[in-house]
Amino acid sequence: MQLFKHYINGRFETGSKFFESLNPANGEVWARFPAATEADVNRAVDAADHALFNREWPRYSATQRGKLLRKLGDLIVQHAAELGELETIDSGKLATETRAQSAYVADYYYYYAGLADKIQGEVLPIDKPDLHVYTTREPIGVVAAIVPWNAQMFLSATKIAPALAAGNTLVVKASEQAPAAMFKFAELIHEAGFPPGVVNIITGFGEPCGRVLTSHPKVARIAFTGGPETAKHIVRNSSENFAHVSLELGGKSPIIVFADADAESAVNGIIAGNYGASGQSCVAGSRVFIQSDIYDRVLQQIKARAEEIIVGDPLDKQTQMGPLATTAQLERCERVIAASIEQGAELIVGGRRPAHVTYGNYFEPTLLACPNQSIDCVQTELFAPVISALKFDTEEQAVEMANNSAFGLGAGIFTENLARAHRVSQRIRSGIIWINTYRAISPIAPFGGFKQSGGSREAGMDAIYEYTRTKTIWISTSKEPMANPFVMR
Ligand code: NAD
């Protein structure tokens, strides 16, 4: 069994409380992690606070911070295979995907390394004589970064990289599910040479770890990715410290397929958007709207492709879909599918654990044909390889159906009609629109949602300003001393 340690104030610590992690591919205990106590969280925040004000970190120039981030990126590339493998064993995600994603995470560090010395203020054309007024952009302070289990290296990079580029310090709370890769990453932070306390990595449960961290008086900024119910706790906790909060939440994204679409491209988009990562993706395109003329044909094509998918050991190169991360997740998925069938959904393919594996949290790629939008599987974020397909006749109807969700993270549009692609993309209430493609991401492209998907944006140029505060500096250029305010001239 592997033992992992917290990384606090530049040291690796075993902790005083622990929990065990199961490998979802075989159900066996494979690792033991420290569960952060209130005292652990306090020490991590104190270390970050101390590093922010009293040590060498504030004296690093922006260019030096950029160089450190670049070095960290290089180390991630060198260790991508190991990081990916740890994530696979811990989460059940495909090794082919986790390795590639780990290597790509480095690009987020490179991108913000380049931006570190391009954060600048401005001189204001002030409306008063004899005053020179300018702004600077300063780090906000201690950042609490909280990530969900499903892509921890990636979802922490979108927070850590801009936060460090801007000169902040962090306490990163890895999810209690599948945190292994984050602790290997802590070793890389150490090796890169960040001063002690600048980045602290801990894990633990919502109570006490998440609560203590997000309500801590020394935390000035909370960057959260996770589900909407947890987000409510985060917002409530932040009423204790008035930290600036950003929220990246769940999704129930639509994919609209018009009759003029390239069918092969559309089916590939639907498969990638739902069966990739076993559907455990915040941008899963799990509500699929298909125009009536091609509805039956596209359904048959998805069914045929679903039946070909190789479900099995995520470390095996041949495997195309691994298990779900937890048994609770698998059982919830089964419950929602059963209820949806009772409400009138027709099971076209999947809907059960595969017969050929008798252990692990495996679930077959599933397609349900749904007669209306009120069925459970159409409205609930399942985080599983489950597609809910619905029929539409007109463009107007498609837009209306796509917008009929509490969420608004991603959306896919498949059509060969360029004018329609633009028109529909303008009307969809989602933060990311993919036209004739799906699930592409980049450090250069802002990522985030509308409605209950949370309104924040990560990645891209603007995200760096989310980790700075503007300071306004007024200087008198007058030869005269400042006037007595009680003497009229
Ligand atoms: P979750 O909300 O259960 O947990 C997220 C994190 O919050 C974990 O680290 C957890 O320990 C922590 N937490 C729990 N209770 C807390 C509390 N009271 N105070 C502070 N922290 C607390 O989410 P999950 O099940 O790990 O992940 C799945 C969810 O994340 C889905 O809804 C998915 O859509 C969403 N997600 C969103 C994005 C995005 O970028 N929008 C990306 C990936 C996942």
Short mmCIF file of C-alpha atoms and ligand atoms in Angstrom, two decimals:
data_model
loop_
_atom_site.label_atom_id
_atom_site.label_comp_id
_atom_site.label_asym_id
_atom_site.label_seq_id
_atom_site.Cartn_x
_atom_site.Cartn_y
_atom_site.Cartn_z
CA MET A 1 0.00 0.00 0.00
CA GLN A 2 1.31 3.46 -0.90
CA LEU A 3 1.42 6.22 1.72
CA PHE A 4 0.98 9.85 0.73
CA LYS A 5 1.87 12.98 2.74
CA HIS A 6 0.62 16.54 3.05
CA TYR A 7 2.89 19.28 1.75
CA ILE A 8 2.86 22.16 4.24
CA ASN A 9 5.42 24.95 4.53
CA GLY A 10 7.86 23.15 2.24
CA ARG A 11 7.78 19.91 4.26
CA PHE A 12 6.11 16.53 3.69
CA GLU A 13 4.00 15.54 6.71
CA THR A 14 2.28 12.26 7.52
CA GLY A 15 -0.61 13.83 9.49
CA SER A 16 -2.54 12.46 12.46
CA LYS A 17 -5.74 11.17 10.79
CA PHE A 18 -5.95 9.03 7.67
CA PHE A 19 -8.27 7.52 5.11
CA GLU A 20 -7.84 4.76 2.57
CA SER A 21 -8.44 4.86 -1.16
CA LEU A 22 -9.89 2.05 -3.28
CA ASN A 23 -8.72 1.33 -6.81
CA PRO A 24 -12.07 1.56 -8.71
CA ALA A 25 -10.85 -0.95 -11.32
CA ASN A 26 -10.65 -3.80 -8.79
CA GLY A 27 -12.13 -2.51 -5.54
CA GLU A 28 -8.88 -3.03 -3.61
CA VAL A 29 -7.38 -0.65 -1.05
CA TRP A 30 -4.19 0.66 -2.63
CA ALA A 31 -3.26 3.88 -0.81
CA ARG A 32 -3.50 5.77 2.47
CA PHE A 33 -3.86 9.56 2.62
CA PRO A 34 -3.72 12.00 5.52
CA ALA A 35 -7.11 13.62 6.28
CA ALA A 36 -6.45 17.25 7.18
CA THR A 37 -7.64 18.27 10.64
CA GLU A 38 -8.51 21.80 11.66
CA ALA A 39 -4.96 22.19 13.02
CA ASP A 40 -3.45 20.99 9.70
CA VAL A 41 -5.53 23.51 7.74
CA ASN A 42 -4.55 26.31 10.10
CA ARG A 43 -0.86 25.47 9.74
CA ALA A 44 -1.15 25.39 5.95
CA VAL A 45 -2.92 28.78 5.85
CA ASP A 46 -0.42 30.28 8.31
CA ALA A 47 2.44 29.05 6.13
CA ALA A 48 0.86 30.60 3.02
CA ASP A 49 0.19 33.84 4.88
CA HIS A 50 3.76 34.00 6.21
CA ALA A 51 5.22 33.30 2.76
CA LEU A 52 3.07 36.06 1.29
CA PHE A 53 4.40 38.81 3.53
CA ASN A 54 7.59 37.82 5.32
CA ARG A 55 9.81 35.67 3.18
CA GLU A 56 11.58 35.83 -0.17
CA TRP A 57 8.44 35.32 -2.34
CA PRO A 58 7.34 39.01 -2.28
CA ARG A 59 10.84 39.95 -3.47
CA TYR A 60 10.68 37.71 -6.55
CA SER A 61 10.28 39.80 -9.68
CA ALA A 62 7.40 38.89 -11.99
CA THR A 63 9.97 37.57 -14.47
CA GLN A 64 11.47 35.31 -11.80
CA ARG A 65 8.01 33.99 -10.94
CA GLY A 66 7.51 33.23 -14.64
CA LYS A 67 10.81 31.32 -14.75
CA LEU A 68 9.78 29.17 -11.77
CA LEU A 69 6.46 28.38 -13.41
CA ARG A 70 8.27 27.39 -16.60
CA LYS A 71 10.54 25.07 -14.61
CA LEU A 72 7.48 23.52 -12.99
CA GLY A 73 5.98 22.98 -16.46
CA ASP A 74 9.17 21.18 -17.56
CA LEU A 75 9.03 18.91 -14.50
CA ILE A 76 5.39 18.07 -15.23
CA VAL A 77 6.31 17.06 -18.78
CA GLN A 78 9.16 14.86 -17.47
CA HIS A 79 6.84 13.15 -14.96
CA ALA A 80 3.63 13.08 -17.03
CA ALA A 81 3.55 9.28 -17.35
CA GLU A 82 3.90 8.78 -13.60
CA LEU A 83 1.33 11.49 -12.78
CA GLY A 84 -1.10 9.94 -15.28
CA GLU A 85 -0.62 6.45 -13.92
CA LEU A 86 -1.27 7.55 -10.33
CA GLU A 87 -4.46 9.30 -11.43
CA THR A 88 -5.59 6.21 -13.32
CA ILE A 89 -5.04 3.83 -10.40
CA ASP A 90 -6.79 6.23 -8.01
CA SER A 91 -9.70 7.39 -10.20
CA GLY A 92 -10.20 4.68 -12.84
CA LYS A 93 -9.76 7.13 -15.71
CA LEU A 94 -8.02 5.73 -18.80
CA ALA A 95 -4.23 5.80 -18.64
CA THR A 96 -4.07 6.96 -22.27
CA GLU A 97 -6.18 9.98 -21.30
CA THR A 98 -4.56 10.80 -17.93
CA ARG A 99 -1.02 10.63 -19.35
CA ALA A 100 -1.86 12.93 -22.26
CA GLN A 101 -3.82 15.28 -19.99
CA SER A 102 -0.97 15.42 -17.43
CA ALA A 103 1.48 16.43 -20.15
CA TYR A 104 -0.94 19.06 -21.46
CA VAL A 105 -1.34 20.51 -17.95
CA ALA A 106 2.24 21.79 -18.37
CA ASP A 107 0.97 24.13 -21.11
CA TYR A 108 -1.16 25.95 -18.52
CA TYR A 109 1.97 26.61 -16.45
CA TYR A 110 3.88 27.74 -19.57
CA TYR A 111 1.04 30.04 -20.62
CA TYR A 112 0.85 31.81 -17.24
CA ALA A 113 4.66 31.81 -16.97
CA GLY A 114 4.60 34.01 -20.07
CA LEU A 115 1.91 36.28 -18.63
CA ALA A 116 3.59 36.81 -15.23
CA ASP A 117 5.54 39.92 -16.31
CA LYS A 118 2.75 41.30 -18.45
CA ILE A 119 0.49 42.13 -15.52
CA GLN A 120 0.54 45.89 -15.41
CA GLY A 121 -1.37 48.90 -14.20
CA GLU A 122 -2.04 52.16 -15.98
CA VAL A 123 -1.63 55.90 -15.65
CA LEU A 124 -5.02 57.57 -15.33
CA PRO A 125 -6.00 60.74 -17.24
CA ILE A 126 -7.18 62.23 -13.96
CA ASP A 127 -9.64 65.15 -13.92
CA LYS A 128 -7.70 67.30 -11.41
CA PRO A 129 -4.58 69.51 -11.75
CA ASP A 130 -1.18 68.72 -10.21
CA LEU A 131 -1.92 65.08 -9.53
CA HIS A 132 -0.31 62.02 -11.03
CA VAL A 133 -2.52 58.97 -10.54
CA TYR A 134 -1.67 55.43 -11.52
CA THR A 135 -2.78 51.89 -10.71
CA THR A 136 -0.83 48.74 -9.98
CA ARG A 137 -2.13 45.19 -9.88
CA GLU A 138 -1.18 43.39 -6.69
CA PRO A 139 -1.64 39.81 -5.54
CA ILE A 140 -4.88 39.30 -3.59
CA GLY A 141 -3.35 37.19 -0.82
CA VAL A 142 -3.77 33.61 0.33
CA VAL A 143 -5.76 31.61 -2.21
CA ALA A 144 -7.76 28.53 -1.17
CA ALA A 145 -8.01 26.33 -4.28
CA ILE A 146 -10.59 23.54 -3.97
CA VAL A 147 -10.88 20.92 -6.67
CA PRO A 148 -13.16 17.96 -7.45
CA TRP A 149 -11.83 14.48 -8.02
CA ASN A 150 -12.30 14.13 -11.76
CA ALA A 151 -9.31 16.05 -13.19
CA GLN A 152 -7.33 17.34 -10.24
CA MET A 153 -4.04 18.14 -11.97
CA PHE A 154 -5.87 20.07 -14.68
CA LEU A 155 -8.44 21.83 -12.49
CA SER A 156 -5.78 22.88 -9.98
CA ALA A 157 -3.49 24.16 -12.77
CA THR A 158 -6.18 26.62 -13.89
CA LYS A 159 -5.98 28.11 -10.39
CA ILE A 160 -2.37 27.59 -9.28
CA ALA A 161 -0.73 28.88 -12.47
CA PRO A 162 -2.44 32.31 -12.64
CA ALA A 163 -2.36 32.70 -8.84
CA LEU A 164 1.42 32.18 -8.72
CA ALA A 165 2.05 34.26 -11.84
CA ALA A 166 0.33 37.15 -10.03
CA GLY A 167 2.37 36.62 -6.83
CA ASN A 168 -0.22 35.00 -4.53
CA THR A 169 0.37 32.03 -2.23
CA LEU A 170 -1.96 29.01 -2.03
CA VAL A 171 -3.42 26.23 0.02
CA VAL A 172 -4.69 23.62 -2.44
CA LYS A 173 -7.28 21.20 -1.11
CA ALA A 174 -7.16 18.09 -3.25
CA SER A 175 -10.39 16.08 -3.35
CA GLU A 176 -10.63 13.23 -0.87
CA GLN A 177 -11.41 11.04 -3.88
CA ALA A 178 -8.38 10.19 -6.03
CA PRO A 179 -5.85 12.78 -4.74
CA ALA A 180 -2.71 10.68 -5.42
CA ALA A 181 -1.39 12.62 -8.44
CA MET A 182 -1.66 15.90 -6.51
CA PHE A 183 0.86 14.63 -3.95
CA LYS A 184 3.32 13.61 -6.64
CA PHE A 185 2.77 17.11 -8.03
CA ALA A 186 3.71 18.53 -4.58
CA GLU A 187 7.12 16.89 -5.02
CA LEU A 188 7.51 18.73 -8.32
CA ILE A 189 6.59 22.05 -6.68
CA HIS A 190 9.31 21.32 -4.13
CA GLU A 191 11.85 20.37 -6.81
CA ALA A 192 11.06 23.46 -8.88
CA GLY A 193 12.25 25.54 -5.91
CA PHE A 194 9.23 27.56 -4.84
CA PRO A 195 9.96 29.05 -1.39
CA PRO A 196 8.38 27.17 1.56
CA GLY A 197 4.72 28.03 2.16
CA VAL A 198 4.07 29.47 -1.31
CA VAL A 199 2.16 26.34 -2.35
CA ASN A 200 0.72 23.98 0.28
CA ILE A 201 -1.14 20.84 -0.77
CA ILE A 202 -3.47 19.02 1.59
CA THR A 203 -6.48 16.76 1.31
CA GLY A 204 -9.40 15.90 3.55
CA PHE A 205 -13.15 15.94 3.76
CA GLY A 206 -15.61 18.81 3.42
CA GLU A 207 -15.86 18.71 7.21
CA PRO A 208 -13.56 19.88 8.75
CA CYS A 209 -10.96 20.50 6.02
CA GLY A 210 -13.06 22.30 3.37
CA ARG A 211 -15.07 24.31 5.87
CA VAL A 212 -12.09 25.49 7.94
CA LEU A 213 -10.16 26.45 4.81
CA THR A 214 -12.94 28.40 3.09
CA SER A 215 -13.98 30.28 6.23
CA HIS A 216 -10.42 31.01 7.40
CA PRO A 217 -9.87 34.71 8.19
CA LYS A 218 -6.48 34.75 6.43
CA VAL A 219 -7.91 33.44 3.13
CA ALA A 220 -8.58 36.28 0.69
CA ARG A 221 -9.56 34.36 -2.43
CA ILE A 222 -11.44 31.08 -2.92
CA ALA A 223 -11.24 29.30 -6.27
CA PHE A 224 -13.72 26.43 -6.27
CA THR A 225 -14.55 23.75 -8.81
CA GLY A 226 -17.13 21.15 -7.86
CA GLY A 227 -20.84 20.53 -7.57
CA PRO A 228 -23.55 23.18 -6.96
CA GLU A 229 -24.53 21.82 -3.52
CA THR A 230 -20.96 22.14 -2.23
CA ALA A 231 -20.78 25.60 -3.80
CA LYS A 232 -23.61 26.73 -1.51
CA HIS A 233 -21.46 25.76 1.51
CA ILE A 234 -18.50 27.62 0.04
CA VAL A 235 -20.51 30.81 -0.45
CA ARG A 236 -21.89 30.56 3.09
CA ASN A 237 -18.39 29.89 4.51
CA SER A 238 -17.01 32.92 2.69
CA SER A 239 -19.37 35.16 4.67
CA GLU A 240 -16.84 34.62 7.49
CA ASN A 241 -13.87 36.08 5.60
CA PHE A 242 -15.48 37.97 2.66
CA ALA A 243 -13.02 36.25 0.36
CA HIS A 244 -13.41 36.86 -3.36
CA VAL A 245 -15.02 33.62 -4.62
CA SER A 246 -14.96 32.06 -8.08
CA LEU A 247 -17.21 29.09 -8.86
CA GLU A 248 -16.85 26.49 -11.63
CA LEU A 249 -19.79 24.14 -11.15
CA GLY A 250 -21.67 21.34 -12.80
CA GLY A 251 -23.30 20.99 -16.19
CA LYS A 252 -25.94 19.22 -18.25
CA SER A 253 -24.74 20.42 -21.61
CA PRO A 254 -26.77 20.10 -24.81
CA ILE A 255 -25.51 18.82 -28.15
CA ILE A 256 -27.79 19.87 -31.05
CA VAL A 257 -27.61 17.88 -34.28
CA PHE A 258 -29.34 19.49 -37.27
CA ALA A 259 -30.43 17.39 -40.24
CA ASP A 260 -27.76 19.00 -42.46
CA ALA A 261 -24.91 18.01 -40.13
CA ASP A 262 -22.01 15.80 -41.12
CA ALA A 263 -23.39 12.71 -39.37
CA GLU A 264 -20.01 11.08 -38.72
CA SER A 265 -18.68 14.24 -37.12
CA ALA A 266 -21.83 14.61 -34.99
CA VAL A 267 -21.71 11.02 -33.75
CA ASN A 268 -17.99 11.40 -32.93
CA GLY A 269 -18.81 14.56 -30.97
CA ILE A 270 -21.60 12.81 -29.06
CA ILE A 271 -19.35 9.81 -28.27
CA ALA A 272 -16.42 12.04 -27.19
CA GLY A 273 -18.74 14.26 -25.16
CA ASN A 274 -20.36 11.41 -23.25
CA TYR A 275 -18.31 8.25 -23.24
CA GLY A 276 -14.90 9.99 -23.00
CA ALA A 277 -13.71 9.80 -19.34
CA SER A 278 -16.74 7.47 -18.79
CA GLY A 279 -18.94 10.57 -18.92
CA GLN A 280 -17.32 11.92 -15.73
CA SER A 281 -16.74 15.35 -17.18
CA CYS A 282 -18.36 18.66 -16.26
CA VAL A 283 -18.86 19.40 -19.97
CA ALA A 284 -20.43 16.04 -20.80
CA GLY A 285 -22.92 16.75 -23.63
CA SER A 286 -25.50 14.50 -22.06
CA ARG A 287 -28.65 16.09 -23.50
CA VAL A 288 -28.56 15.26 -27.20
CA PHE A 289 -31.19 16.97 -29.40
CA ILE A 290 -31.52 15.48 -32.88
CA GLN A 291 -33.66 16.88 -35.71
CA SER A 292 -36.59 14.54 -36.53
CA ASP A 293 -35.56 13.65 -40.12
CA ILE A 294 -32.30 12.04 -38.94
CA TYR A 295 -33.30 11.06 -35.38
CA ASP A 296 -33.67 7.29 -35.87
CA ARG A 297 -30.55 7.04 -38.03
CA VAL A 298 -28.32 8.93 -35.55
CA LEU A 299 -29.70 6.90 -32.64
CA GLN A 300 -28.78 3.69 -34.46
CA GLN A 301 -25.29 5.02 -35.17
CA ILE A 302 -24.71 5.92 -31.50
CA LYS A 303 -26.02 2.49 -30.48
CA ALA A 304 -23.67 0.70 -32.90
CA ARG A 305 -20.68 2.71 -31.67
CA ALA A 306 -21.62 2.18 -28.00
CA GLU A 307 -21.73 -1.58 -28.53
CA GLU A 308 -18.17 -1.53 -29.93
CA ILE A 309 -16.62 0.34 -26.99
CA ILE A 310 -14.14 -1.78 -25.02
CA VAL A 311 -14.92 -1.39 -21.32
CA GLY A 312 -12.25 -2.63 -18.93
CA ASP A 313 -8.98 -2.11 -17.08
CA PRO A 314 -8.06 1.59 -17.42
CA LEU A 315 -4.33 0.75 -17.46
CA ASP A 316 -4.75 -1.48 -20.54
CA LYS A 317 -3.95 0.38 -23.80
CA GLN A 318 -6.80 -1.37 -25.64
CA THR A 319 -9.45 -0.15 -23.17
CA GLN A 320 -11.69 2.68 -24.37
CA MET A 321 -13.80 3.20 -21.25
CA GLY A 322 -12.75 2.62 -17.62
CA PRO A 323 -14.88 2.28 -14.48
CA LEU A 324 -16.74 5.01 -12.61
CA ALA A 325 -14.75 6.47 -9.73
CA THR A 326 -16.94 5.27 -6.86
CA THR A 327 -19.55 2.62 -6.14
CA ALA A 328 -21.90 5.32 -4.80
CA GLN A 329 -21.70 7.03 -8.19
CA LEU A 330 -22.47 3.76 -10.00
CA GLU A 331 -25.48 3.01 -7.78
CA ARG A 332 -26.85 6.54 -8.18
CA CYS A 333 -26.59 6.17 -11.95
CA GLU A 334 -28.54 2.89 -11.83
CA ARG A 335 -31.26 4.50 -9.70
CA VAL A 336 -31.73 7.47 -12.04
CA ILE A 337 -31.86 5.20 -15.09
CA ALA A 338 -34.48 2.95 -13.47
CA ALA A 339 -36.61 5.98 -12.52
CA SER A 340 -36.23 7.46 -16.03
CA ILE A 341 -37.42 4.23 -17.67
CA GLU A 342 -40.43 4.23 -15.36
CA GLN A 343 -41.12 7.84 -16.42
CA GLY A 344 -41.20 6.80 -20.10
CA ALA A 345 -37.57 6.77 -21.34
CA GLU A 346 -36.68 3.92 -23.71
CA LEU A 347 -33.38 2.14 -23.11
CA ILE A 348 -31.66 1.81 -26.50
CA VAL A 349 -28.32 0.41 -25.32
CA GLY A 350 -26.39 -0.21 -22.06
CA GLY A 351 -28.00 0.69 -18.77
CA ARG A 352 -26.23 -1.98 -16.72
CA ARG A 353 -22.91 -3.25 -15.40
CA PRO A 354 -21.10 -5.20 -18.14
CA ALA A 355 -21.48 -8.97 -17.85
CA HIS A 356 -17.80 -9.72 -18.55
CA VAL A 357 -16.44 -8.02 -15.39
CA THR A 358 -17.56 -9.13 -11.96
CA TYR A 359 -15.62 -6.54 -9.93
CA GLY A 360 -14.96 -2.78 -10.06
CA ASN A 361 -17.34 0.12 -10.81
CA TYR A 362 -17.88 -0.59 -14.50
CA PHE A 363 -20.95 0.60 -16.38
CA GLU A 364 -21.90 0.14 -20.02
CA PRO A 365 -22.13 3.13 -22.37
CA THR A 366 -25.81 3.97 -22.25
CA LEU A 367 -28.34 5.64 -24.54
CA LEU A 368 -31.89 6.54 -23.52
CA ALA A 369 -34.50 7.88 -25.93
CA CYS A 370 -36.58 10.39 -23.99
CA PRO A 371 -40.09 11.52 -25.00
CA ASN A 372 -39.92 14.73 -22.95
CA GLN A 373 -37.57 16.95 -20.96
CA SER A 374 -39.02 16.39 -17.52
CA ILE A 375 -37.60 12.86 -17.26
CA ASP A 376 -34.96 12.57 -14.51
CA CYS A 377 -32.03 11.64 -16.74
CA VAL A 378 -32.62 14.77 -18.89
CA GLN A 379 -32.41 17.17 -15.96
CA THR A 380 -29.92 15.48 -13.57
CA GLU A 381 -26.16 15.72 -13.93
CA LEU A 382 -25.20 12.03 -13.82
CA PHE A 383 -21.40 12.11 -14.21
CA ALA A 384 -21.64 8.75 -15.99
CA PRO A 385 -21.65 7.46 -19.62
CA VAL A 386 -25.35 8.13 -20.15
CA ILE A 387 -26.88 9.99 -23.10
CA SER A 388 -30.46 11.28 -23.05
CA ALA A 389 -31.62 11.74 -26.65
CA LEU A 390 -34.60 13.91 -27.65
CA LYS A 391 -36.20 14.80 -30.98
CA PHE A 392 -36.84 18.33 -32.29
CA ASP A 393 -38.40 19.76 -35.46
CA THR A 394 -37.41 23.43 -35.72
CA GLU A 395 -34.37 25.57 -34.86
CA GLU A 396 -36.57 27.54 -32.46
CA GLN A 397 -37.50 24.36 -30.62
CA ALA A 398 -33.87 23.22 -30.44
CA VAL A 399 -32.77 26.51 -28.83
CA GLU A 400 -35.65 26.41 -26.37
CA MET A 401 -34.89 22.80 -25.37
CA ALA A 402 -31.14 23.44 -25.07
CA ASN A 403 -31.78 26.39 -22.74
CA ASN A 404 -34.22 24.42 -20.60
CA SER A 405 -31.71 23.49 -17.90
CA ALA A 406 -30.57 24.91 -14.58
CA PHE A 407 -27.01 24.66 -15.95
CA GLY A 408 -25.18 26.47 -18.76
CA LEU A 409 -21.60 25.26 -19.07
CA GLY A 410 -20.95 23.87 -22.58
CA ALA A 411 -22.98 23.29 -25.75
CA GLY A 412 -22.35 21.57 -29.07
CA ILE A 413 -23.92 22.50 -32.41
CA PHE A 414 -23.57 20.25 -35.45
CA THR A 415 -24.64 21.84 -38.74
CA GLU A 416 -23.12 22.65 -42.13
CA ASN A 417 -25.07 25.91 -42.24
CA LEU A 418 -22.67 28.65 -41.09
CA ALA A 419 -25.33 31.30 -40.54
CA ARG A 420 -27.34 28.92 -38.38
CA ALA A 421 -24.23 27.93 -36.39
CA HIS A 422 -23.62 31.59 -35.47
CA ARG A 423 -27.30 32.35 -34.90
CA VAL A 424 -27.86 29.41 -32.56
CA SER A 425 -24.57 29.91 -30.69
CA GLN A 426 -25.63 33.49 -29.87
CA ARG A 427 -28.89 32.26 -28.36
CA ILE A 428 -27.59 29.38 -26.23
CA ARG A 429 -27.11 30.36 -22.57
CA SER A 430 -23.78 28.55 -22.08
CA GLY A 431 -20.23 29.75 -21.50
CA ILE A 432 -18.56 27.54 -24.11
CA ILE A 433 -19.97 26.67 -27.55
CA TRP A 434 -18.35 24.06 -29.77
CA ILE A 435 -19.46 24.08 -33.41
CA ASN A 436 -18.83 20.84 -35.33
CA THR A 437 -16.43 19.76 -32.59
CA TYR A 438 -16.71 19.00 -28.86
CA ARG A 439 -14.76 18.99 -25.57
CA ALA A 440 -11.72 20.91 -26.86
CA ILE A 441 -9.90 23.00 -24.22
CA SER A 442 -6.83 25.23 -24.14
CA PRO A 443 -4.98 27.47 -21.67
CA ILE A 444 -5.60 30.29 -24.15
CA ALA A 445 -9.40 29.90 -24.21
CA PRO A 446 -11.59 31.10 -21.28
CA PHE A 447 -13.58 28.31 -19.62
CA GLY A 448 -16.71 28.72 -17.50
CA GLY A 449 -20.47 28.80 -17.50
CA PHE A 450 -23.76 30.62 -17.11
CA LYS A 451 -26.56 30.04 -14.60
CA GLN A 452 -25.93 27.30 -12.00
CA SER A 453 -22.73 26.27 -13.75
CA GLY A 454 -21.15 29.27 -12.00
CA GLY A 455 -20.24 32.55 -13.66
CA SER A 456 -16.46 32.53 -13.27
CA ARG A 457 -13.91 32.13 -16.05
CA GLU A 458 -10.69 30.18 -15.84
CA ALA A 459 -7.85 30.05 -18.43
CA GLY A 460 -7.11 32.79 -20.91
CA MET A 461 -5.68 36.27 -20.37
CA ASP A 462 -8.46 37.62 -18.16
CA ALA A 463 -8.17 34.84 -15.58
CA ILE A 464 -4.92 36.31 -14.31
CA TYR A 465 -6.71 39.50 -13.25
CA GLU A 466 -8.97 37.30 -11.11
CA TYR A 467 -5.89 36.84 -8.92
CA THR A 468 -4.95 40.51 -8.65
CA ARG A 469 -6.40 43.58 -6.97
CA THR A 470 -6.06 47.05 -8.33
CA LYS A 471 -4.26 49.56 -6.12
CA THR A 472 -4.70 53.25 -6.95
CA ILE A 473 -1.82 55.61 -6.16
CA TRP A 474 -2.29 59.40 -6.01
CA ILE A 475 0.79 61.66 -6.04
CA SER A 476 0.76 65.43 -5.85
CA THR A 477 3.08 67.04 -8.44
CA SER A 478 2.35 70.54 -7.13
CA LYS A 479 5.19 72.87 -5.94
CA GLU A 480 2.83 74.08 -3.22
CA PRO A 481 2.18 72.20 0.03
CA MET A 482 -1.19 70.54 0.34
CA ALA A 483 -3.87 73.14 1.07
CA ASN A 484 -5.47 73.40 4.48
CA PRO A 485 -8.96 71.95 3.87
CA PHE A 486 -10.57 74.47 6.24
CA VAL A 487 -9.17 77.59 4.61
CA MET A 488 -11.14 78.79 1.55
CA ARG A 489 -8.99 80.23 -1.27
P1 NAD B 1 -17.94 18.05 -4.87
O1 NAD B 1 -18.64 19.35 -4.95
O2 NAD B 1 -18.53 16.94 -4.11
O3 NAD B 1 -16.46 18.26 -4.23
C1 NAD B 1 -15.57 19.24 -4.72
C2 NAD B 1 -14.57 19.61 -3.63
O4 NAD B 1 -15.24 20.32 -2.59
C3 NAD B 1 -13.91 18.40 -2.97
O5 NAD B 1 -12.53 18.69 -2.78
C4 NAD B 1 -14.64 18.31 -1.63
O6 NAD B 1 -13.91 17.70 -0.61
C5 NAD B 1 -14.85 19.78 -1.34
N1 NAD B 1 -15.89 20.04 -0.33
C6 NAD B 1 -16.95 19.28 0.02
N2 NAD B 1 -17.66 19.88 0.99
C7 NAD B 1 -17.05 21.06 1.27
C8 NAD B 1 -17.31 22.13 2.17
N3 NAD B 1 -18.35 22.11 3.01
N4 NAD B 1 -16.47 23.19 2.18
C9 NAD B 1 -15.44 23.23 1.32
N5 NAD B 1 -15.12 22.24 0.46
C10 NAD B 1 -15.92 21.16 0.42
O7 NAD B 1 -17.65 17.61 -6.38
P2 NAD B 1 -17.09 16.21 -6.95
O8 NAD B 1 -18.11 15.14 -6.77
O9 NAD B 1 -15.71 15.97 -6.44
O10 NAD B 1 -16.95 16.57 -8.50
C11 NAD B 1 -18.00 16.53 -9.39
C12 NAD B 1 -18.63 17.89 -9.61
O11 NAD B 1 -17.65 18.83 -10.04
C13 NAD B 1 -19.66 17.83 -10.73
O12 NAD B 1 -20.79 18.59 -10.41
C14 NAD B 1 -18.91 18.45 -11.91
O13 NAD B 1 -19.73 18.97 -12.92
C15 NAD B 1 -18.11 19.49 -11.22
N6 NAD B 1 -16.99 19.92 -12.08
C16 NAD B 1 -17.02 21.17 -12.63
C17 NAD B 1 -16.00 21.58 -13.48
C18 NAD B 1 -15.98 22.96 -14.10
O14 NAD B 1 -14.93 23.41 -14.50
N7 NAD B 1 -17.09 23.65 -14.22
C19 NAD B 1 -14.95 20.70 -13.76
C20 NAD B 1 -14.97 19.43 -13.19
C21 NAD B 1 -16.00 19.05 -12.35
#
